[in-house]
Structure formats: C-alpha cells, structure tokens
C-alpha cells in the first residue's frame, strides 16, 4: 500500500509548490493511474515515492514504512521503471537483470527463473545477450520492466510506461500490470494515454499544478462529471483548474 | 565552405559552454548569493590551479636554464666539449617538445574520442553537409582544444624566453605563428593514425579494447623510436646515457632529432624565417592532406561506430546469472561502464597508463644501450638513504593519478541515470566506495608499472618500492576521495556526449588541483620535518598522507547520505 499524507514539494525558494498537500492512498492489488498535464507534478511525486527526492513536508509510506526515515527498507519493496531511457546501456540485457537481482538480493535460482519467464513473456529472450545501447526505445522499456520485476516487488511504480511502445508491447505490458495487481501488488503509474487509464486502472488520480483535483474509480469520475469518457473528464477538470 | 564555418562555430561554442565552469550555475534553482559564492570559489580554484601550473613551469624552465649552464661548465672542466650552444633555448625547446609529445601521445586518445565517438554523427549525417565539411569542423575543434592546452605550456615559456633574451618584439612576432603551427603536424599524424585504428579495429566486435591496445602499442613504438633515432648519433655511450637521463637538453635534442618539425619550430622562434616557412608549408600540406584524404569517407566510418549492434560475450555468458554482494555488483558495474564507453576508456584508463608505459619503454631502451650509465645511476641510488627513496619515489609513483579523471567525474558520469540509481536500495556509501575503488585500482596499476620499472631497471630494493607504493596510494586515495566529494556535491549531469562528462568536465580540473594540494601539504610537512633526519622525515610525511586520506574519506562518506537524494 502507498500512502501520501499532506505531501508538499517546493523546489528551492520557488513560490509555487510542485506538489501541494497531496493526500492519497493506493491499496494493495490496485492498478492506479496518475494523470496530469505536462509539469503537473507527476514525476516529482514519483521521485519522492521512490526516494530520489525528499518532500518539503508531509509523510509518504510504502507498505507502512516511511520513505524518508527508512529509505532502504522502503526502496526494497519497490520496482521502479523510470521515464527516461538513461539506464546502464553499456550492459547487456542479462547483465542488467543480474545487476538488479544482486542489488535486491534475489536468490540465484529464483532470479534465473524469473528472468527467463519475463524475457519470454515480453519477447526479449533473443535480445538479452546484446548491449542495451543497441535496443530500440520499446526494448529498453521492456528490459527496465523486467529489471523492476526481478525481485517480485510489492509495489510497482512506472513513470510514463507506454511512451515509445508498439501496440503489441503496450498490450503485453498492460497484461503484466493486471497480473501483478491480481497477485496482490500495488501498481502505480503515470500516463498521458487516457484510454489506457480508463480501461486498465482500478482507480485514477488527476493532478494539476501540484494539487490532486480528482480521485476515484473511472466509473465514479464519469458519474460525478456526467462525461462519457475519461478524456473529457481530464480536459474539463484541468482546464477549469488552469482558469482558476 | 560556408557550412564548414557554421558547423565549426557551433562546435566551438558547444566546447566553450561545456568547459565553462559557470555554465548552469543558476539552473539549480539555488539562491543568488550562494551561486555568486560558488562562482567566486570556482574562479579562485581555477586561478590557483592555473597559477600553480605556470609557477611550476617558470621554476622548471629557470632550473633547466641554470642546469644547462652548470653542465656546460662541468663538461668543460672534464675536458669535454660543451653540449649546449645556448642554454636559453632549453626553455622554449622544452615547451615545444612537451606540446608536440602531448599532442602526439595524448592527442591520439582525444582524437579517437572527438572524431569517432561523438553521438551527434547520426544527426549531422541528415544535414546538408559533406563528409569533408564535418571532418574539417571536427578537426578544427580538436585543433582549438590542443591550442588551449599548448597555451598553458608555450605561453609562459615563450614570454620567459622573450624577457630573458632581451628581444621581446622579434620573439613576439615569431612566437605567434610558431604557437599556431606547433600542434598541426602532430595532429595530422594523430588524425591519420586514428583513421587507421578505426579501420583495423572494425574487424572485431571488441572494437574499443582493440583500439585502446593498438594506441598504447603506438605510443610504445614512438618512445622506442625516439631512443633509436637518438642512439645512432653519439659515439660515447656512457655520456649519451647520462645526457638522456640527467640533462634536460639531452632529452630535448633527442626529441628534436626524432621529430624535425620541433626543430623547425624552435629555429623559427629564434628568428630563422626559412625554417618558419618550412614549418608553415609542411603543416598546411599535412592538414590539407589529412582533410582531403580522410574527409570523404569519414562520415561512413563515424556512423559505423554508432550504428553497430553490440553483441557482448556472445553465447558464452548468455543467461548466466550469478549472485554477488552489493559492493561487488556496484564495483563491477563501474568497471563495465568505464571499459565499454570508448571516451571514458581512452581518457580514464589508457590516458593514465600511457605515462608509465612511455616512461618505462623510454628509459629501458635508453639504458639498454648504455650499461655503464646504468651502473652509475644504481651506484648513485645505492648511496641514498632508503627513507628518501621511499618519499621521493612515492611522488613519482603517484603522479599518474593526477591525470586520472575516473574518480573526479564518477558521479557526473551517471548523467540521466542518477534518479534511477537513487531509487535503488543501495547505501550511498557503498556506491561511493565502489567508485573510489575503481579509481584507486587504476592508480595502483599505473603506480605498479612505474614501481616495476624502478625496481627492475634502477635496482631499487623491492621493500623500498613497496613502501613508496603504499605512501603513493595513501596520497592518491586522499586526492581521489577529495575529488569525489567535490563531484558528488557539485555534479554535472547535463552532458550531451560522453567526452563532455569526463574530459571537458571542470570537476576533472578541480580533481587535479586537489591532488596538487594533497601533495603540497605533504611537501610542507616534509620541509618542517627535514631536520628530524631521514626516518623522522619519512614518518612525518607518511603521517600527513594518512591524515589526509582519513580526512577526505570522512568528508566523502559524511556527504554520502546528503547526496542520496537529488540536489535541488
């Protein structure tokens, strides 16, 4: 479970907080979509959750563990897929997976089974011997996904995971997200693709200018606004927030 | 031609921005006062660093001049002919020699990185630019960066010579063209060798390793070449040996003989206009030849390095997964990233190892022709107290680490992967320890090579070499930890190519200054403890080195947890 309690992030002496008193609870077994326009605070929220940034105030817990006070224990529960393609691209796919397994202390036999399993599901087995620098954007995304899942995390965090994926790869990734949630993991991802969020997510949150402006199941949001699609909900809400 | 100038201007602007220590100082969102304070700090550090180098050069040139005069007197007293017709020539001669050697040896690594490892080749390939224009612009950019390095060496030397010779204006008139022409011929040779190396190494999937080994082999061949050229010119082997080891002018002459353009440059500086014109003609011809010879096929070659699908280890390691400790995993990651990134490999490993290799081969081939001289040096060293050999030997053994940019840019080189790295459950102290270990292992390798050369050729007892090595490693560790602390607290993540991350990173220069400061502190302690006798002197220097190592280690590990989140 992921919990945000009154979390605020202000960069330097900036007058406008990037994240403003965010309160959010993502339960176990839930696929949570985090939506928002560019610069809304999605990546800042994710970076605070993964321990790469410290909140200015408030409390973030993962599985009941405070991210700031006990970063190592909290990070051990998380599998993170970053938005950028800047990863250790001089390693081969196999070396990268072994690196991630070493860092998370995955047993030798288990890591091999999991790596083989996910490489096959995501159709990466033949490419795993090549260096990551030779991969396409989608392949890099897939190897990052496998690296994040190698230690069977209880919380899976993905920043813009659908960017650059072809339809088949996107489908495979969505299936895996559902499968992880079905096994009891919490899946938290940011996205711009509203159709994906509508179909895939158990719950969604819309953030604008650092504030959470809407939160609930897609059905709840549609019912509350009377719109026919999540896209309409998103456009109306973010536009109204911009006007304010 | 217009496109060539546009591209050249762009590349030079990019180079200036990446070398500018003040770039991005406000982008971090910090307070203006803090930024100004940081700017002043960097400016003071830069002035201190450049000032120290110029001061050391002036001292060295003065020492060389007076040594030449003393040796002349010595030769005359021994009934021999004076070897130096004009000891003043030593000053610019040494500078020209050093610049040409640096361009020839170190320029090879820089040439390979700048010309063939740029990530912008696919971008440039789609622009309406000819391959020759792109190559010409890259060559010019490389030439300008060599000029900047040469300015540090030739500037003070030429000014000093002009003042001491009493003819400021005539020297100034010849010094400017000589300064501009000196790097061209070595650079043309470097460009030619780089192109050849890239053609040869393309046959292997381990291209970077092959290129590095071949370039080290070329440097060795060059150092042997110098002594071969020198060897045939002197009948008296003993005095030739002594000259090549003990006298700066001997070294100058040997290089000048091996590389005539250096001789033309020196004579041109002295006012010999035909020699200056000869230097100009050959430099222009060599540059044009290289650009017209390599230029047309350059882009294809550069693209082949970026397009190649990298299949590492083939089927041998495929699917093999073994578990290791976190520190070992991080250590292994650091080595892999270094060995598999050509710019980092050439500048971080080959560029450091070249010093002991050239030194070792140069001395070995020089001494092998003069056993009497070797006996003389061994006899001289046998009379020196072991404590002095340990301390002064350590200064020699540890020198390679000054030019080692591996630790001083270790955090900056993480670039865009840093936020991801911070999300992993890894203690920052472990991460820093892995970086320190890799840098220190390279330093150790460099020092070991020099140590072996010293022990085998000079006949220094192994125990003394081992003690000197331990002292050198202590100072190097202190400098490495100090420079890592600076890079960890002020990293430069916004680089666009790998060369910018390591060689054009100002933290690398600061790292050199940190090494100089660590050595200087030991020198100060050495001066104050001199009267305690050899053992007391040695113990005090070792104590200082240990204190430095402990202090900088504490600094870097204390800073570790503060840097475990992104800087704002």
GROMACS .gro file of C-alpha atoms in nm, chain B residues 11-292:
model
  282
  255UNK     CA    1   3.121   2.305  -3.228
  256UNK     CA    2   3.348   2.569  -3.075
  257UNK     CA    3   3.054   2.730  -2.896
  258UNK     CA    4   2.949   2.392  -2.763
  259UNK     CA    5   3.305   2.324  -2.647
  260UNK     CA    6   3.327   2.661  -2.472
  261UNK     CA    7   2.993   2.602  -2.297
  262UNK     CA    8   3.087   2.254  -2.180
  263UNK     CA    9   3.425   2.373  -2.049
  264UNK     CA   10   3.276   2.675  -1.877
  265UNK     CA   11   3.263   2.601  -1.504
  266UNK     CA   12   2.993   2.864  -1.456
  267UNK     CA   13   2.751   2.705  -1.703
  268UNK     CA   14   2.428   2.606  -1.532
  269UNK     CA   15   2.519   2.767  -1.204
  270UNK     CA   16   2.180   2.939  -1.180
  271UNK     CA   17   1.986   2.649  -1.324
  272UNK     CA   18   1.999   2.456  -1.000
  273UNK     CA   19   1.741   2.691  -0.850
  274UNK     CA   20   1.971   2.794  -0.570
  275UNK     CA   21   1.992   3.135  -0.406
  276UNK     CA   22   2.174   3.408  -0.599
  277UNK     CA   23   2.416   3.470  -0.312
  278UNK     CA   24   2.504   3.102  -0.300
  279UNK     CA   25   2.559   3.097  -0.676
  280UNK     CA   26   2.787   3.402  -0.660
  281UNK     CA   27   2.978   3.245  -0.372
  282UNK     CA   28   3.015   2.927  -0.574
  283UNK     CA   29   3.129   3.122  -0.881
  284UNK     CA   30   3.393   3.302  -0.675
  285UNK     CA   31   3.506   2.971  -0.528
  286UNK     CA   32   3.541   2.811  -0.869
  287UNK     CA   33   3.720   3.116  -1.009
  288UNK     CA   34   3.963   3.117  -0.714
  289UNK     CA   35   4.024   2.745  -0.754
  290UNK     CA   36   4.079   2.782  -1.130
  291UNK     CA   37   4.319   3.072  -1.078
  292UNK     CA   38   4.502   2.875  -0.810
  293UNK     CA   39   4.529   2.572  -1.039
  294UNK     CA   40   4.642   2.760  -1.349
  295UNK     CA   41   4.869   2.984  -1.141
  296UNK     CA   42   5.034   2.680  -0.979
  297UNK     CA   43   5.098   2.522  -1.318
  298UNK     CA   44   5.251   2.842  -1.457
  299UNK     CA   45   5.461   2.893  -1.143
  300UNK     CA   46   5.589   2.536  -1.159
  301UNK     CA   47   5.673   2.580  -1.528
  302UNK     CA   48   5.863   2.901  -1.467
  303UNK     CA   49   6.060   2.730  -1.190
  304UNK     CA   50   6.126   2.431  -1.415
  305UNK     CA   51   6.237   2.645  -1.707
  306UNK     CA   52   6.464   2.851  -1.482
  307UNK     CA   53   6.606   2.533  -1.334
  308UNK     CA   54   6.662   2.387  -1.682
  309UNK     CA   55   6.841   2.702  -1.797
  310UNK     CA   56   7.075   2.715  -1.499
  311UNK     CA   57   7.131   2.339  -1.515
  312UNK     CA   58   7.236   2.372  -1.879
  313UNK     CA   59   7.491   2.636  -1.783
  314UNK     CA   60   7.623   2.427  -1.494
  315UNK     CA   61   7.651   2.116  -1.710
  316UNK     CA   62   7.836   2.313  -1.975
  317UNK     CA   63   8.082   2.418  -1.710
  318UNK     CA   64   8.108   2.055  -1.593
  319UNK     CA   65   8.173   1.926  -1.944
  320UNK     CA   66   8.444   2.186  -1.995
  321UNK     CA   67   8.605   2.102  -1.660
  322UNK     CA   68   8.613   1.733  -1.763
  323UNK     CA   69   8.788   1.826  -2.086
  324UNK     CA   70   8.476   1.760  -2.297
  325UNK     CA   71   8.301   1.985  -2.545
  326UNK     CA   72   8.012   2.196  -2.414
  327UNK     CA   73   7.684   2.036  -2.521
  328UNK     CA   74   7.466   2.348  -2.511
  329UNK     CA   75   7.539   2.629  -2.750
  330UNK     CA   76   7.263   2.839  -2.594
  331UNK     CA   77   7.114   2.720  -2.262
  332UNK     CA   78   6.833   2.971  -2.307
  333UNK     CA   79   6.699   2.756  -2.590
  334UNK     CA   80   6.607   2.500  -2.330
  335UNK     CA   81   6.304   2.699  -2.217
  336UNK     CA   82   6.106   2.718  -2.544
  337UNK     CA   83   6.264   2.391  -2.663
  338UNK     CA   84   6.122   2.204  -2.364
  339UNK     CA   85   5.782   2.368  -2.412
  340UNK     CA   86   5.765   2.287  -2.786
  341UNK     CA   87   5.880   1.933  -2.718
  342UNK     CA   88   5.623   1.884  -2.442
  343UNK     CA   89   5.340   2.025  -2.656
  344UNK     CA   90   5.423   1.808  -2.954
  345UNK     CA   91   5.458   1.499  -2.734
  346UNK     CA   92   5.129   1.569  -2.558
  347UNK     CA   93   4.952   1.614  -2.892
  348UNK     CA   94   5.109   1.301  -3.037
  349UNK     CA   95   5.054   1.068  -2.743
  350UNK     CA   96   4.755   1.205  -2.552
  351UNK     CA   97   4.601   1.356  -2.865
  352UNK     CA   98   4.556   1.007  -3.005
  353UNK     CA   99   4.303   0.922  -2.734
  354UNK     CA  100   4.136   1.258  -2.763
  355UNK     CA  101   4.132   1.229  -3.142
  356UNK     CA  102   3.967   0.888  -3.129
  357UNK     CA  103   3.702   1.017  -2.888
  358UNK     CA  104   3.636   1.351  -3.058
  359UNK     CA  105   3.648   1.232  -3.417
  360UNK     CA  106   3.481   0.891  -3.394
  361UNK     CA  107   3.283   0.864  -3.071
  362UNK     CA  108   3.060   1.171  -3.099
  363UNK     CA  109   2.694   1.081  -3.052
  364UNK     CA  110   2.592   1.354  -3.295
  365UNK     CA  111   2.711   1.170  -3.606
  366UNK     CA  112   2.359   1.043  -3.700
  367UNK     CA  113   2.222   1.395  -3.650
  368UNK     CA  114   2.492   1.554  -3.866
  369UNK     CA  115   2.450   1.286  -4.131
  370UNK     CA  116   2.099   1.405  -4.221
  371UNK     CA  117   2.203   1.769  -4.259
  372UNK     CA  118   2.310   1.904  -4.599
  373UNK     CA  119   2.679   1.887  -4.506
  374UNK     CA  120   2.952   1.698  -4.687
  375UNK     CA  121   3.157   1.439  -4.502
  376UNK     CA  122   3.465   1.655  -4.561
  377UNK     CA  123   3.299   1.962  -4.408
  378UNK     CA  124   3.203   1.766  -4.097
  379UNK     CA  125   3.551   1.621  -4.068
  380UNK     CA  126   3.708   1.962  -4.122
  381UNK     CA  127   3.492   2.114  -3.848
  382UNK     CA  128   3.578   1.831  -3.607
  383UNK     CA  129   3.947   1.864  -3.689
  384UNK     CA  130   3.933   2.239  -3.626
  385UNK     CA  131   3.758   2.186  -3.295
  386UNK     CA  132   4.026   1.935  -3.194
  387UNK     CA  133   4.296   2.181  -3.306
  388UNK     CA  134   4.150   2.461  -3.092
  389UNK     CA  135   4.133   2.237  -2.784
  390UNK     CA  136   4.500   2.143  -2.840
  391UNK     CA  137   4.588   2.513  -2.872
  392UNK     CA  138   4.428   2.578  -2.533
  393UNK     CA  139   4.641   2.306  -2.371
  394UNK     CA  140   4.952   2.432  -2.552
  395UNK     CA  141   4.885   2.788  -2.437
  396UNK     CA  142   4.941   2.678  -2.079
  397UNK     CA  143   5.283   2.539  -2.166
  398UNK     CA  144   5.411   2.756  -2.450
  399UNK     CA  145   5.270   3.086  -2.320
  400UNK     CA  146   5.486   3.117  -2.007
  401UNK     CA  147   5.787   2.959  -2.181
  402UNK     CA  148   5.784   3.199  -2.476
  403UNK     CA  149   5.725   3.503  -2.253
  404UNK     CA  150   6.007   3.395  -2.023
  405UNK     CA  151   6.237   3.341  -2.321
  406UNK     CA  152   6.147   3.678  -2.473
  407UNK     CA  153   6.221   3.856  -2.145
  408UNK     CA  154   6.545   3.668  -2.074
  409UNK     CA  155   6.676   3.703  -2.429
  410UNK     CA  156   6.611   4.078  -2.417
  411UNK     CA  157   6.440   4.086  -2.758
  412UNK     CA  158   6.070   4.097  -2.678
  413UNK     CA  159   5.931   4.229  -3.009
  414UNK     CA  160   6.117   3.997  -3.252
  415UNK     CA  161   6.033   3.695  -3.035
  416UNK     CA  162   5.668   3.802  -3.014
  417UNK     CA  163   5.649   3.826  -3.395
  418UNK     CA  164   5.776   3.472  -3.443
  419UNK     CA  165   5.616   3.324  -3.131
  420UNK     CA  166   5.257   3.372  -3.253
  421UNK     CA  167   5.293   3.179  -3.581
  422UNK     CA  168   5.501   2.913  -3.406
  423UNK     CA  169   5.233   2.874  -3.137
  424UNK     CA  170   4.962   2.838  -3.402
  425UNK     CA  171   5.162   2.593  -3.614
  426UNK     CA  172   5.309   2.363  -3.347
  427UNK     CA  173   5.002   2.136  -3.298
  428UNK     CA  174   4.917   2.095  -3.669
  429UNK     CA  175   5.167   1.830  -3.780
  430UNK     CA  176   5.126   1.607  -3.471
  431UNK     CA  177   4.751   1.650  -3.501
  432UNK     CA  178   4.759   1.545  -3.867
  433UNK     CA  179   4.958   1.237  -3.762
  434UNK     CA  180   4.704   1.169  -3.487
  435UNK     CA  181   4.414   1.204  -3.733
  436UNK     CA  182   4.580   0.964  -3.974
  437UNK     CA  183   4.656   0.710  -3.701
  438UNK     CA  184   4.300   0.738  -3.561
  439UNK     CA  185   4.153   0.667  -3.904
  440UNK     CA  186   4.383   0.368  -3.947
  441UNK     CA  187   4.300   0.235  -3.599
  442UNK     CA  188   3.928   0.264  -3.667
  443UNK     CA  189   3.969   0.078  -3.996
  444UNK     CA  190   4.172  -0.200  -3.834
  445UNK     CA  191   3.952  -0.238  -3.525
  446UNK     CA  192   3.630  -0.261  -3.726
  447UNK     CA  193   3.704  -0.628  -3.790
  448UNK     CA  194   3.646  -0.717  -3.424
  449UNK     CA  195   3.341  -0.696  -3.202
  450UNK     CA  196   3.577  -0.590  -2.919
  451UNK     CA  197   3.649  -0.272  -3.110
  452UNK     CA  198   3.715  -0.042  -2.813
  453UNK     CA  199   3.964  -0.281  -2.650
  454UNK     CA  200   4.148  -0.338  -2.978
  455UNK     CA  201   4.167   0.036  -3.044
  456UNK     CA  202   4.299   0.101  -2.695
  457UNK     CA  203   4.563  -0.174  -2.713
  458UNK     CA  204   4.677  -0.059  -3.057
  459UNK     CA  205   4.702   0.302  -2.943
  460UNK     CA  206   4.908   0.203  -2.639
  461UNK     CA  207   5.128  -0.003  -2.871
  462UNK     CA  208   5.173   0.300  -3.096
  463UNK     CA  209   5.277   0.512  -2.800
  464UNK     CA  210   5.531   0.247  -2.701
  465UNK     CA  211   5.662   0.229  -3.057
  466UNK     CA  212   5.700   0.605  -3.054
  467UNK     CA  213   5.903   0.609  -2.731
  468UNK     CA  214   6.128   0.333  -2.867
  469UNK     CA  215   6.158   0.528  -3.191
  470UNK     CA  216   6.293   0.833  -3.011
  471UNK     CA  217   6.573   0.637  -2.849
  472UNK     CA  218   6.657   0.460  -3.178
  473UNK     CA  219   6.688   0.795  -3.357
  474UNK     CA  220   6.898   0.925  -3.071
  475UNK     CA  221   7.110   0.611  -3.042
  476UNK     CA  222   7.283   0.633  -3.378
  477UNK     CA  223   7.408   0.986  -3.321
  478UNK     CA  224   7.652   0.958  -3.033
  479UNK     CA  225   7.969   0.752  -3.014
  480UNK     CA  226   8.023   0.789  -2.642
  481UNK     CA  227   7.755   0.564  -2.497
  482UNK     CA  228   7.816   0.649  -2.137
  483UNK     CA  229   7.787   1.020  -2.189
  484UNK     CA  230   7.487   0.969  -2.421
  485UNK     CA  231   7.314   0.775  -2.146
  486UNK     CA  232   7.393   1.037  -1.888
  487UNK     CA  233   7.279   1.304  -2.125
  488UNK     CA  234   6.949   1.135  -2.194
  489UNK     CA  235   6.874   1.077  -1.827
  490UNK     CA  236   7.028   1.361  -1.633
  491UNK     CA  237   7.024   1.657  -1.869
  492UNK     CA  238   6.710   1.823  -1.995
  493UNK     CA  239   6.885   1.938  -2.310
  494UNK     CA  240   6.971   1.579  -2.399
  495UNK     CA  241   6.605   1.492  -2.390
  496UNK     CA  242   6.519   1.800  -2.593
  497UNK     CA  243   6.777   1.712  -2.856
  498UNK     CA  244   6.663   1.354  -2.878
  499UNK     CA  245   6.305   1.455  -2.945
  500UNK     CA  246   6.406   1.731  -3.180
  501UNK     CA  247   6.611   1.482  -3.378
  502UNK     CA  248   6.326   1.231  -3.381
  503UNK     CA  249   6.074   1.491  -3.488
  504UNK     CA  250   6.219   1.758  -3.722
  505UNK     CA  251   5.912   1.989  -3.706
  506UNK     CA  252   6.002   2.056  -3.342
  507UNK     CA  253   6.345   2.167  -3.460
  508UNK     CA  254   6.191   2.389  -3.730
  509UNK     CA  255   5.960   2.544  -3.470
  510UNK     CA  256   6.245   2.617  -3.230
  511UNK     CA  257   6.463   2.767  -3.503
  512UNK     CA  258   6.166   2.961  -3.637
  513UNK     CA  259   6.110   3.107  -3.292
  514UNK     CA  260   6.477   3.212  -3.281
  515UNK     CA  261   6.416   3.418  -3.596
  516UNK     CA  262   6.511   3.169  -3.868
  517UNK     CA  263   6.244   3.269  -4.124
  518UNK     CA  264   6.314   2.992  -4.382
  519UNK     CA  265   6.267   2.733  -4.106
  520UNK     CA  266   5.944   2.902  -4.001
  521UNK     CA  267   5.821   2.898  -4.362
  522UNK     CA  268   5.919   2.532  -4.385
  523UNK     CA  269   5.711   2.461  -4.072
  524UNK     CA  270   5.419   2.653  -4.219
  525UNK     CA  271   5.438   2.476  -4.556
  526UNK     CA  272   5.462   2.127  -4.411
  527UNK     CA  273   5.189   2.197  -4.151
  528UNK     CA  274   4.949   2.330  -4.414
  529UNK     CA  275   5.025   2.042  -4.650
  530UNK     CA  276   4.980   1.780  -4.375
  531UNK     CA  277   4.650   1.931  -4.259
  532UNK     CA  278   4.505   1.960  -4.610
  533UNK     CA  279   4.625   1.611  -4.698
  534UNK     CA  280   4.451   1.462  -4.395
  535UNK     CA  281   4.126   1.651  -4.453
  536UNK     CA  282   4.114   1.561  -4.822
   0.00000   0.00000   0.00000
